[in-house]
mmCIF file of C-alpha atoms in Angstrom:
data_model
loop_
_atom_site.group_PDB
_atom_site.id
_atom_site.type_symbol
_atom_site.label_atom_id
_atom_site.label_comp_id
_atom_site.label_asym_id
_atom_site.label_seq_id
_atom_site.Cartn_x
_atom_site.Cartn_y
_atom_site.Cartn_z
ATOM 1 C CA MET N 1 5.224 -29.717 27.548
ATOM 2 C CA THR N 2 2.373 -28.567 24.802
ATOM 3 C CA GLN N 3 -0.432 -26.961 26.756
ATOM 4 C CA ASP N 4 -2.373 -30.536 25.682
ATOM 5 C CA GLU N 5 0.485 -32.559 27.350
ATOM 6 C CA ALA N 6 -0.351 -30.380 30.771
ATOM 7 C CA LYS N 7 -3.787 -31.265 30.131
ATOM 8 C CA LEU N 8 -3.643 -34.542 30.117
ATOM 9 C CA LEU N 9 -1.070 -34.872 32.740
ATOM 10 C CA VAL N 10 -3.704 -33.306 35.385
ATOM 11 C CA ALA N 11 -6.294 -34.918 34.355
ATOM 12 C CA ARG N 12 -4.706 -38.062 34.683
ATOM 13 C CA ARG N 13 -3.512 -36.962 38.232
ATOM 14 C CA ALA N 14 -7.215 -35.917 39.269
ATOM 15 C CA ALA N 15 -8.473 -39.485 38.507
ATOM 16 C CA GLU N 16 -5.578 -41.041 40.322
ATOM 17 C CA LEU N 17 -8.099 -39.557 43.318
ATOM 18 C CA VAL N 18 -10.660 -40.879 42.769
ATOM 19 C CA GLU N 19 -11.261 -44.250 44.343
ATOM 20 C CA ASP N 20 -13.959 -47.147 44.927
ATOM 21 C CA GLY N 21 -17.081 -46.407 46.350
ATOM 22 C CA THR N 22 -17.227 -42.140 45.408
ATOM 23 C CA VAL N 23 -19.634 -40.198 44.334
ATOM 24 C CA VAL N 24 -18.306 -37.680 42.060
ATOM 25 C CA GLY N 25 -18.889 -33.993 39.619
ATOM 26 C CA LEU N 26 -18.493 -34.033 36.507
ATOM 27 C CA GLY N 27 -16.896 -31.162 34.921
ATOM 28 C CA THR N 28 -16.922 -29.675 31.450
ATOM 29 C CA GLY N 29 -14.841 -28.766 29.252
ATOM 30 C CA THR N 30 -11.566 -29.691 27.715
ATOM 31 C CA THR N 31 -9.289 -29.956 30.840
ATOM 32 C CA ALA N 32 -12.157 -32.383 32.058
ATOM 33 C CA THR N 33 -13.385 -34.014 29.605
ATOM 34 C CA LEU N 34 -9.938 -35.477 29.187
ATOM 35 C CA PHE N 35 -10.317 -36.432 33.045
ATOM 36 C CA ILE N 36 -13.662 -38.394 32.840
ATOM 37 C CA ARG N 37 -12.155 -40.484 29.760
ATOM 38 C CA GLU N 38 -9.110 -41.167 32.126
ATOM 39 C CA LEU N 39 -11.511 -41.735 35.554
ATOM 40 C CA ALA N 40 -13.410 -43.833 32.737
ATOM 41 C CA ALA N 41 -10.239 -46.495 30.990
ATOM 42 C CA ARG N 42 -9.660 -46.776 35.526
ATOM 43 C CA LYS N 43 -13.124 -48.757 35.530
ATOM 44 C CA LEU N 44 -14.240 -48.091 39.489
ATOM 45 C CA ARG N 45 -17.061 -48.934 41.265
ATOM 46 C CA ILE N 46 -18.726 -45.356 41.163
ATOM 47 C CA ARG N 47 -21.567 -42.867 40.525
ATOM 48 C CA CYS N 48 -21.677 -39.791 38.966
ATOM 49 C CA VAL N 49 -23.549 -35.977 38.338
ATOM 50 C CA ALA N 50 -23.017 -34.169 34.829
ATOM 51 C CA SER N 51 -22.528 -30.739 34.997
ATOM 52 C CA SER N 52 -23.315 -30.621 31.432
ATOM 53 C CA ASP N 53 -25.462 -32.536 28.932
ATOM 54 C CA ALA N 54 -22.090 -32.960 27.600
ATOM 55 C CA SER N 55 -20.158 -34.479 29.845
ATOM 56 C CA HIS N 56 -22.978 -36.294 30.856
ATOM 57 C CA ASP N 57 -23.450 -37.966 27.414
ATOM 58 C CA LEU N 58 -19.942 -38.696 27.226
ATOM 59 C CA ALA N 59 -19.661 -40.401 30.364
ATOM 60 C CA LEU N 60 -22.543 -42.231 29.470
ATOM 61 C CA SER N 61 -20.131 -43.344 26.719
ATOM 62 C CA LEU N 62 -18.372 -44.556 27.860
ATOM 63 C CA GLY N 63 -20.212 -47.343 30.640
ATOM 64 C CA MET N 64 -20.197 -44.389 33.512
ATOM 65 C CA HIS N 65 -23.191 -44.703 36.156
ATOM 66 C CA VAL N 66 -24.548 -41.099 35.085
ATOM 67 C CA GLU N 67 -27.231 -40.323 37.101
ATOM 68 C CA THR N 68 -28.745 -36.582 38.614
ATOM 69 C CA LEU N 69 -29.086 -34.424 41.897
ATOM 70 C CA ALA N 70 -32.420 -36.084 42.612
ATOM 71 C CA GLU N 71 -30.781 -39.157 42.838
ATOM 72 C CA LEU N 72 -27.251 -38.055 44.300
ATOM 73 C CA PRO N 73 -27.701 -34.149 46.038
ATOM 74 C CA GLU N 74 -24.907 -35.553 47.882
ATOM 75 C CA LEU N 75 -21.094 -35.608 46.354
ATOM 76 C CA ASP N 76 -17.928 -36.914 47.397
ATOM 77 C CA VAL N 77 -16.220 -34.271 45.292
ATOM 78 C CA TYR N 78 -16.651 -32.169 42.219
ATOM 79 C CA ILE N 79 -13.455 -32.311 39.396
ATOM 80 C CA ASP N 80 -13.727 -29.749 36.850
ATOM 81 C CA GLY N 81 -11.250 -27.157 35.152
ATOM 82 C CA ALA N 82 -10.820 -23.163 34.637
ATOM 83 C CA ASP N 83 -10.450 -20.852 32.351
ATOM 84 C CA GLU N 84 -8.421 -18.772 35.320
ATOM 85 C CA VAL N 85 -6.894 -20.403 38.956
ATOM 86 C CA CYS N 86 -6.376 -17.261 41.621
ATOM 87 C CA VAL N 87 -4.170 -18.599 43.996
ATOM 88 C CA ALA N 88 -4.326 -16.071 46.947
ATOM 89 C CA ALA N 89 -1.481 -15.521 50.221
ATOM 90 C CA GLY N 90 -1.921 -13.080 52.782
ATOM 91 C CA ALA N 91 -5.836 -12.314 54.759
ATOM 92 C CA HIS N 92 -7.279 -13.667 51.636
ATOM 93 C CA ALA N 93 -5.993 -16.746 50.951
ATOM 94 C CA GLY N 94 -7.594 -19.820 48.635
ATOM 95 C CA LEU N 95 -8.258 -20.030 45.826
ATOM 96 C CA ASP N 96 -10.382 -18.483 43.473
ATOM 97 C CA LEU N 97 -11.799 -18.617 39.967
ATOM 98 C CA ILE N 98 -13.216 -17.653 36.786
ATOM 99 C CA LYS N 99 -14.928 -20.364 34.646
ATOM 100 C CA GLY N 100 -17.864 -20.868 32.253
ATOM 101 C CA GLY N 101 -16.379 -20.500 28.684
ATOM 102 C CA GLY N 102 -17.360 -23.242 27.995
ATOM 103 C CA GLY N 103 -20.885 -22.031 28.483
ATOM 104 C CA ALA N 104 -22.006 -24.432 31.558
ATOM 105 C CA LEU N 105 -20.934 -21.985 34.618
ATOM 106 C CA LEU N 106 -24.507 -22.212 36.129
ATOM 107 C CA ARG N 107 -24.237 -26.261 36.423
ATOM 108 C CA GLU N 108 -21.217 -26.619 36.805
ATOM 109 C CA LYS N 109 -21.529 -24.553 40.263
ATOM 110 C CA ILE N 110 -25.288 -26.352 41.184
ATOM 111 C CA VAL N 111 -22.736 -28.999 40.815
ATOM 112 C CA ALA N 112 -19.753 -27.618 43.319
ATOM 113 C CA SER N 113 -21.940 -26.429 45.965
ATOM 114 C CA ALA N 114 -23.189 -30.394 46.141
ATOM 115 C CA ALA N 115 -19.636 -31.193 46.523
ATOM 116 C CA LYS N 116 -17.546 -32.389 49.757
ATOM 117 C CA SER N 117 -14.547 -31.144 48.125
ATOM 118 C CA PHE N 118 -13.447 -29.267 44.608
ATOM 119 C CA ILE N 119 -10.329 -30.310 43.078
ATOM 120 C CA VAL N 120 -9.499 -27.982 39.629
ATOM 121 C CA VAL N 121 -7.577 -29.488 37.419
ATOM 122 C CA ALA N 122 -6.146 -25.629 34.496
ATOM 123 C CA ASP N 123 -3.083 -25.352 32.969
ATOM 124 C CA SER N 124 -0.196 -23.455 34.264
ATOM 125 C CA THR N 125 -0.940 -20.907 31.293
ATOM 126 C CA LYS N 126 -4.262 -20.646 33.430
ATOM 127 C CA LEU N 127 -2.298 -18.937 36.384
ATOM 128 C CA VAL N 128 -3.022 -16.013 37.423
ATOM 129 C CA GLN N 129 -1.936 -13.564 40.210
ATOM 130 C CA THR N 130 -5.617 -11.497 39.182
ATOM 131 C CA LEU N 131 -8.442 -12.538 38.331
ATOM 132 C CA GLY N 132 -10.090 -10.352 34.966
ATOM 133 C CA LYS N 133 -7.517 -10.941 31.960
ATOM 134 C CA PHE N 134 -10.495 -13.722 30.498
ATOM 135 C CA PRO N 135 -13.457 -12.295 29.854
ATOM 136 C CA LEU N 136 -16.650 -12.933 32.899
ATOM 137 C CA PRO N 137 -19.178 -14.490 32.118
ATOM 138 C CA VAL N 138 -22.721 -13.455 33.105
ATOM 139 C CA GLU N 139 -25.551 -16.023 32.354
ATOM 140 C CA VAL N 140 -28.997 -13.829 31.929
ATOM 141 C CA ILE N 141 -32.107 -15.264 31.673
ATOM 142 C CA ARG N 142 -32.997 -14.269 26.937
ATOM 143 C CA MET N 143 -36.508 -11.644 28.402
ATOM 144 C CA ALA N 144 -34.569 -10.063 30.285
ATOM 145 C CA LEU N 145 -31.275 -8.944 28.345
ATOM 146 C CA PRO N 146 -32.524 -5.391 27.080
ATOM 147 C CA VAL N 147 -32.277 -4.687 31.240
ATOM 148 C CA VAL N 148 -29.097 -7.079 32.392
ATOM 149 C CA GLU N 149 -26.315 -5.714 29.144
ATOM 150 C CA PRO N 150 -26.222 -1.729 29.887
ATOM 151 C CA ARG N 151 -26.490 -2.497 33.993
ATOM 152 C CA LEU N 152 -23.493 -4.743 33.386
ATOM 153 C CA ALA N 153 -21.853 -1.906 31.113
ATOM 154 C CA ALA N 154 -23.247 0.818 33.744
ATOM 155 C CA LEU N 155 -20.697 -1.412 36.071
ATOM 156 C CA GLY N 156 -17.981 -0.473 33.604
ATOM 157 C CA LEU N 157 -17.542 -4.715 32.773
ATOM 158 C CA ASN N 158 -18.492 -4.416 29.314
ATOM 159 C CA PRO N 159 -20.177 -7.095 28.372
ATOM 160 C CA LYS N 160 -20.582 -8.310 24.726
ATOM 161 C CA LEU N 161 -23.407 -11.057 24.151
ATOM 162 C CA ARG N 162 -21.652 -14.955 23.373
ATOM 163 C CA MET N 163 -23.000 -15.723 19.603
ATOM 164 C CA ALA N 164 -22.969 -19.733 18.728
ATOM 165 C CA LYS N 165 -20.205 -20.920 16.654
ATOM 166 C CA SER N 166 -21.808 -22.580 14.060
ATOM 167 C CA GLY N 167 -23.687 -19.241 13.192
ATOM 168 C CA SER N 168 -27.028 -19.924 14.130
ATOM 169 C CA GLY N 169 -27.232 -17.144 16.359
ATOM 170 C CA PRO N 170 -26.105 -16.187 19.895
ATOM 171 C CA TYR N 171 -25.017 -19.147 22.092
ATOM 172 C CA LEU N 172 -27.810 -20.776 24.606
ATOM 173 C CA THR N 173 -26.693 -22.871 27.327
ATOM 174 C CA ASP N 174 -28.526 -26.002 28.509
ATOM 175 C CA GLU N 175 -31.000 -24.079 29.864
ATOM 176 C CA GLY N 176 -32.119 -22.350 27.393
ATOM 177 C CA ASN N 177 -30.363 -18.621 28.609
ATOM 178 C CA TYR N 178 -27.540 -16.101 27.203
ATOM 179 C CA ILE N 179 -24.072 -15.741 27.929
ATOM 180 C CA LEU N 180 -23.143 -12.404 28.344
ATOM 181 C CA ASP N 181 -19.241 -12.520 28.036
ATOM 182 C CA CYS N 182 -17.398 -9.561 30.323
ATOM 183 C CA ALA N 183 -14.652 -7.907 29.199
ATOM 184 C CA CYS N 184 -14.197 -6.012 32.300
ATOM 185 C CA GLY N 185 -10.397 -5.651 33.356
ATOM 186 C CA ARG N 186 -8.179 -6.795 36.645
ATOM 187 C CA ILE N 187 -11.162 -7.656 39.105
ATOM 188 C CA ASP N 188 -8.981 -6.164 42.140
ATOM 189 C CA GLU N 189 -12.566 -7.008 44.488
ATOM 190 C CA PRO N 190 -14.532 -10.042 43.291
ATOM 191 C CA GLU N 191 -16.283 -10.336 45.853
ATOM 192 C CA VAL N 192 -18.023 -7.129 45.713
ATOM 193 C CA VAL N 193 -18.261 -7.871 41.614
ATOM 194 C CA ALA N 194 -19.673 -10.960 41.675
ATOM 195 C CA ALA N 195 -22.885 -8.968 44.335
ATOM 196 C CA GLU N 196 -23.151 -6.041 42.136
ATOM 197 C CA ILE N 197 -23.842 -8.773 39.324
ATOM 198 C CA ARG N 198 -26.311 -10.436 41.439
ATOM 199 C CA GLY N 199 -28.143 -8.215 42.189
ATOM 200 C CA ILE N 200 -28.716 -7.270 38.886
ATOM 201 C CA VAL N 201 -32.900 -8.943 38.205
ATOM 202 C CA GLY N 202 -32.048 -11.352 35.201
ATOM 203 C CA VAL N 203 -29.305 -12.299 36.285
ATOM 204 C CA VAL N 204 -28.921 -16.672 36.815
ATOM 205 C CA GLU N 205 -25.650 -16.198 37.774
ATOM 206 C CA HIS N 206 -21.807 -15.663 37.091
ATOM 207 C CA GLY N 207 -18.524 -17.283 36.687
ATOM 208 C CA LEU N 208 -16.774 -15.987 39.853
ATOM 209 C CA PHE N 209 -16.292 -19.016 41.859
ATOM 210 C CA LEU N 210 -14.642 -17.521 44.647
ATOM 211 C CA GLY N 211 -13.262 -20.272 48.128
ATOM 212 C CA MET N 212 -15.141 -22.777 46.678
ATOM 213 C CA ALA N 213 -12.009 -25.270 45.217
ATOM 214 C CA THR N 214 -10.479 -27.079 48.082
ATOM 215 C CA MET N 215 -7.644 -28.118 45.958
ATOM 216 C CA ALA N 216 -6.390 -27.108 42.404
ATOM 217 C CA LEU N 217 -3.956 -29.067 40.540
ATOM 218 C CA VAL N 218 -1.858 -27.173 37.705
ATOM 219 C CA ALA N 219 0.378 -29.245 35.349
ATOM 220 C CA GLY N 220 3.697 -26.996 33.778
ATOM 221 C CA GLU N 221 7.209 -27.764 32.268
ATOM 222 C CA ASP N 222 7.849 -29.271 36.722
ATOM 223 C CA GLY N 223 5.178 -31.919 36.623
ATOM 224 C CA VAL N 224 1.332 -31.196 38.674
ATOM 225 C CA THR N 225 1.876 -28.817 41.375
ATOM 226 C CA GLU N 226 -0.858 -28.682 44.169
ATOM 227 C CA TYR N 227 -2.170 -25.351 46.145
ATOM 228 C CA ARG N 228 -5.035 -26.067 49.182
ATOM 229 C CA ALA N 229 -7.892 -23.141 49.815
#
Protein backbone atom coordinates (compact mmCIF):
# COMPACT_ATOMS: atom_id res chain seq x y z
CA MET A 1 0.00 0.00 0.00
CA THR A 2 1.37 3.38 -1.00
CA GLN A 3 1.26 6.39 1.31
CA ASP A 4 -1.39 8.02 -0.91
CA GLU A 5 -3.52 4.87 -0.76
CA ALA A 6 -3.22 4.80 3.03
CA LYS A 7 -4.26 8.45 3.27
CA LEU A 8 -7.33 7.82 1.12
CA LEU A 9 -8.26 4.74 3.16
CA VAL A 10 -8.14 6.58 6.48
CA ALA A 11 -9.90 9.64 5.04
CA ARG A 12 -12.74 7.41 3.85
CA ARG A 13 -13.00 5.72 7.25
CA ALA A 14 -13.19 9.07 9.01
CA ALA A 15 -15.91 10.30 6.65
CA GLU A 16 -17.96 7.21 7.48
CA LEU A 17 -17.96 8.23 11.16
CA VAL A 18 -19.83 11.47 10.43
CA GLU A 19 -23.61 11.32 10.70
CA ASP A 20 -26.44 13.56 9.53
CA GLY A 21 -26.83 16.65 11.69
CA THR A 22 -23.21 16.69 12.87
CA VAL A 23 -21.31 19.96 13.25
CA VAL A 24 -17.86 19.20 11.86
CA GLY A 25 -14.52 20.96 12.02
CA LEU A 26 -12.52 20.52 8.82
CA GLY A 27 -8.77 20.20 9.03
CA THR A 28 -6.01 21.29 6.67
CA GLY A 29 -3.39 19.40 4.69
CA THR A 30 -3.19 16.50 2.27
CA THR A 31 -5.05 13.90 4.35
CA ALA A 32 -7.64 16.44 5.53
CA THR A 33 -8.24 17.43 1.91
CA LEU A 34 -9.01 13.82 1.03
CA PHE A 35 -11.33 13.62 4.04
CA ILE A 36 -13.21 16.74 2.95
CA ARG A 37 -13.72 15.28 -0.53
CA GLU A 38 -14.91 11.95 0.89
CA LEU A 39 -17.24 13.72 3.32
CA ALA A 40 -18.72 15.91 0.59
CA ALA A 41 -19.40 12.83 -1.53
CA ARG A 42 -21.68 11.46 1.22
CA LYS A 43 -24.12 14.36 0.73
CA LEU A 44 -24.93 14.60 4.44
CA ARG A 45 -26.90 17.41 6.05
CA ILE A 46 -24.08 18.81 8.14
CA ARG A 47 -22.62 22.19 9.05
CA CYS A 48 -18.88 22.81 8.96
CA VAL A 49 -16.15 25.15 10.16
CA ALA A 50 -12.81 25.09 8.33
CA SER A 51 -9.38 25.60 9.87
CA SER A 52 -7.88 27.38 6.87
CA ASP A 53 -8.86 29.47 3.89
CA ALA A 54 -7.88 26.59 1.60
CA SER A 55 -10.15 24.07 3.34
CA HIS A 56 -12.97 26.63 3.55
CA ASP A 57 -12.78 27.29 -0.19
CA LEU A 58 -12.53 23.58 -1.05
CA ALA A 59 -15.56 22.67 1.06
CA LEU A 60 -17.61 25.49 -0.47
CA SER A 61 -16.62 24.37 -3.98
CA LEU A 62 -17.91 20.88 -3.15
CA GLY A 63 -21.30 22.21 -2.07
CA MET A 64 -20.80 21.89 1.67
CA HIS A 65 -22.42 24.21 4.22
CA VAL A 66 -19.45 26.11 5.69
CA GLU A 67 -19.77 28.69 8.45
CA THR A 68 -17.46 30.41 10.94
CA LEU A 69 -16.84 29.94 14.66
CA ALA A 70 -18.87 33.11 15.24
CA GLU A 71 -21.88 31.17 13.93
CA LEU A 72 -20.85 27.72 15.22
CA PRO A 73 -18.72 28.17 18.36
CA GLU A 74 -19.30 24.56 19.49
CA LEU A 75 -18.48 21.61 17.22
CA ASP A 76 -19.30 17.94 17.60
CA VAL A 77 -16.06 16.71 16.07
CA TYR A 78 -12.88 18.04 14.49
CA ILE A 79 -11.14 15.79 11.97
CA ASP A 80 -7.62 16.59 10.79
CA GLY A 81 -4.28 15.08 9.90
CA ALA A 82 -0.97 15.36 11.75
CA ASP A 83 2.73 15.45 10.97
CA GLU A 84 3.51 13.15 13.90
CA VAL A 85 1.30 11.01 16.13
CA CYS A 86 2.67 9.66 19.41
CA VAL A 87 0.58 7.06 21.20
CA ALA A 88 1.84 7.22 24.77
CA ALA A 89 1.27 4.46 27.33
CA GLY A 90 1.62 4.14 31.08
CA ALA A 91 1.38 7.11 33.40
CA HIS A 92 1.40 9.56 30.48
CA ALA A 93 -1.08 7.63 28.30
CA GLY A 94 -2.72 9.64 25.55
CA LEU A 95 -2.30 10.99 22.05
CA ASP A 96 0.25 13.74 21.41
CA LEU A 97 0.80 15.36 18.03
CA ILE A 98 2.99 17.69 16.03
CA LYS A 99 0.97 19.69 13.55
CA GLY A 100 1.57 22.74 11.40
CA GLY A 101 3.51 21.41 8.44
CA GLY A 102 0.82 22.94 6.26
CA GLY A 103 1.06 26.25 8.07
CA ALA A 104 -2.40 26.28 9.68
CA LEU A 105 -1.49 25.32 13.26
CA LEU A 106 -3.09 28.36 14.92
CA ARG A 107 -6.48 27.98 13.31
CA GLU A 108 -6.26 24.19 13.63
CA LYS A 109 -5.72 24.45 17.38
CA ILE A 110 -8.54 26.99 17.75
CA VAL A 111 -11.04 24.84 15.85
CA ALA A 112 -9.90 21.68 17.65
CA SER A 113 -10.42 23.40 21.01
CA ALA A 114 -14.03 24.16 20.05
CA ALA A 115 -14.86 20.50 19.36
CA LYS A 116 -16.21 17.86 21.73
CA SER A 117 -13.93 15.29 20.10
CA PHE A 118 -10.85 15.47 17.89
CA ILE A 119 -10.15 12.61 15.49
CA VAL A 120 -6.69 12.46 13.92
CA VAL A 121 -6.32 10.81 10.51
CA ALA A 122 -2.87 9.70 9.39
CA ASP A 123 -0.92 7.07 7.53
CA SER A 124 1.41 4.80 9.47
CA THR A 125 4.53 6.80 8.52
CA LYS A 126 3.32 9.52 10.91
CA LEU A 127 3.26 7.19 13.93
CA VAL A 128 6.24 7.76 16.27
CA GLN A 129 7.34 6.62 19.73
CA THR A 130 8.69 10.06 20.65
CA LEU A 131 7.82 13.41 19.09
CA GLY A 132 10.48 15.55 17.45
CA LYS A 133 11.74 14.04 14.21
CA PHE A 134 9.43 16.38 12.28
CA PRO A 135 10.45 20.03 12.74
CA LEU A 136 8.22 21.74 15.30
CA PRO A 137 6.43 24.78 13.79
CA VAL A 138 6.15 27.94 15.87
CA GLU A 139 3.93 30.77 14.60
CA VAL A 140 5.37 34.20 15.32
CA ILE A 141 4.20 37.80 14.94
CA ARG A 142 6.34 39.31 12.16
CA MET A 143 7.48 42.25 14.28
CA ALA A 144 8.68 39.87 16.98
CA LEU A 145 10.89 37.69 14.76
CA PRO A 146 14.19 39.34 15.84
CA VAL A 147 13.21 38.74 19.47
CA VAL A 148 11.71 35.25 19.24
CA GLU A 149 14.23 33.57 16.95
CA PRO A 150 17.30 33.95 19.23
CA ARG A 151 15.27 32.94 22.29
CA LEU A 152 14.14 29.74 20.61
CA ALA A 153 17.76 29.13 19.61
CA ALA A 154 18.83 29.64 23.23
CA LEU A 155 16.43 26.85 24.20
CA GLY A 156 18.27 24.56 21.79
CA LEU A 157 15.34 24.37 19.36
CA ASN A 158 17.27 25.36 16.20
CA PRO A 159 14.65 27.62 14.57
CA LYS A 160 14.62 28.33 10.85
CA LEU A 161 12.32 30.78 9.12
CA ARG A 162 9.95 29.00 6.74
CA MET A 163 10.12 30.35 3.20
CA ALA A 164 7.30 30.41 0.66
CA LYS A 165 7.47 27.67 -1.97
CA SER A 166 7.01 30.33 -4.62
CA GLY A 167 10.34 31.85 -3.64
CA SER A 168 8.66 35.18 -2.95
CA GLY A 169 10.05 35.50 0.57
CA PRO A 170 9.01 34.22 4.01
CA TYR A 171 5.92 32.02 4.23
CA LEU A 172 2.88 33.82 5.69
CA THR A 173 0.04 32.10 7.52
CA ASP A 174 -3.63 32.92 6.93
CA GLU A 175 -3.25 35.37 9.83
CA GLY A 176 -0.23 37.04 8.21
CA ASN A 177 2.35 35.63 10.63
CA TYR A 178 5.74 33.96 10.14
CA ILE A 179 6.54 30.35 10.98
CA LEU A 180 9.81 29.21 12.52
CA ASP A 181 10.41 25.49 11.98
CA CYS A 182 12.39 24.14 14.92
CA ALA A 183 14.62 21.14 14.27
CA CYS A 184 14.75 20.38 17.97
CA GLY A 185 15.14 16.61 17.70
CA ARG A 186 13.72 14.19 20.25
CA ILE A 187 11.19 15.89 22.56
CA ASP A 188 11.23 13.86 25.77
CA GLU A 189 9.26 16.42 27.80
CA PRO A 190 6.79 18.01 25.38
CA GLU A 191 4.83 19.78 28.14
CA VAL A 192 8.01 21.54 29.29
CA VAL A 193 8.98 22.52 25.75
CA ALA A 194 5.45 23.79 25.07
CA ALA A 195 5.51 25.98 28.19
CA GLU A 196 8.95 27.37 27.35
CA ILE A 197 7.87 28.34 23.85
CA ARG A 198 4.59 29.90 24.96
CA GLY A 199 6.49 31.92 27.52
CA ILE A 200 8.25 33.91 24.79
CA VAL A 201 6.49 37.20 23.99
CA GLY A 202 5.71 37.35 20.28
CA VAL A 203 4.95 33.64 19.90
CA VAL A 204 1.38 33.18 18.69
CA GLU A 205 1.15 29.39 18.88
CA HIS A 206 3.22 26.21 18.53
CA GLY A 207 2.58 22.90 16.81
CA LEU A 208 2.53 20.68 19.90
CA PHE A 209 -1.03 19.39 20.27
CA LEU A 210 -0.81 17.66 23.65
CA GLY A 211 -3.75 15.73 25.05
CA MET A 212 -6.18 17.30 22.58
CA ALA A 213 -6.93 14.31 20.35
CA THR A 214 -9.53 11.80 21.49
CA MET A 215 -8.87 9.20 18.79
CA ALA A 216 -6.37 8.52 16.03
CA LEU A 217 -7.15 6.57 12.87
CA VAL A 218 -3.90 5.29 11.37
CA ALA A 219 -3.82 3.47 8.02
CA GLY A 220 -1.17 0.91 7.07
CA GLU A 221 -0.73 -2.46 5.43
CA ASP A 222 -3.17 -4.07 7.89
CA GLY A 223 -5.90 -1.50 7.25
CA VAL A 224 -7.02 1.20 9.65
CA THR A 225 -6.09 0.93 13.32
CA GLU A 226 -7.88 2.94 16.01
CA TYR A 227 -5.99 4.44 18.96
CA ARG A 228 -7.98 6.12 21.73
CA ALA A 229 -6.76 8.61 24.30
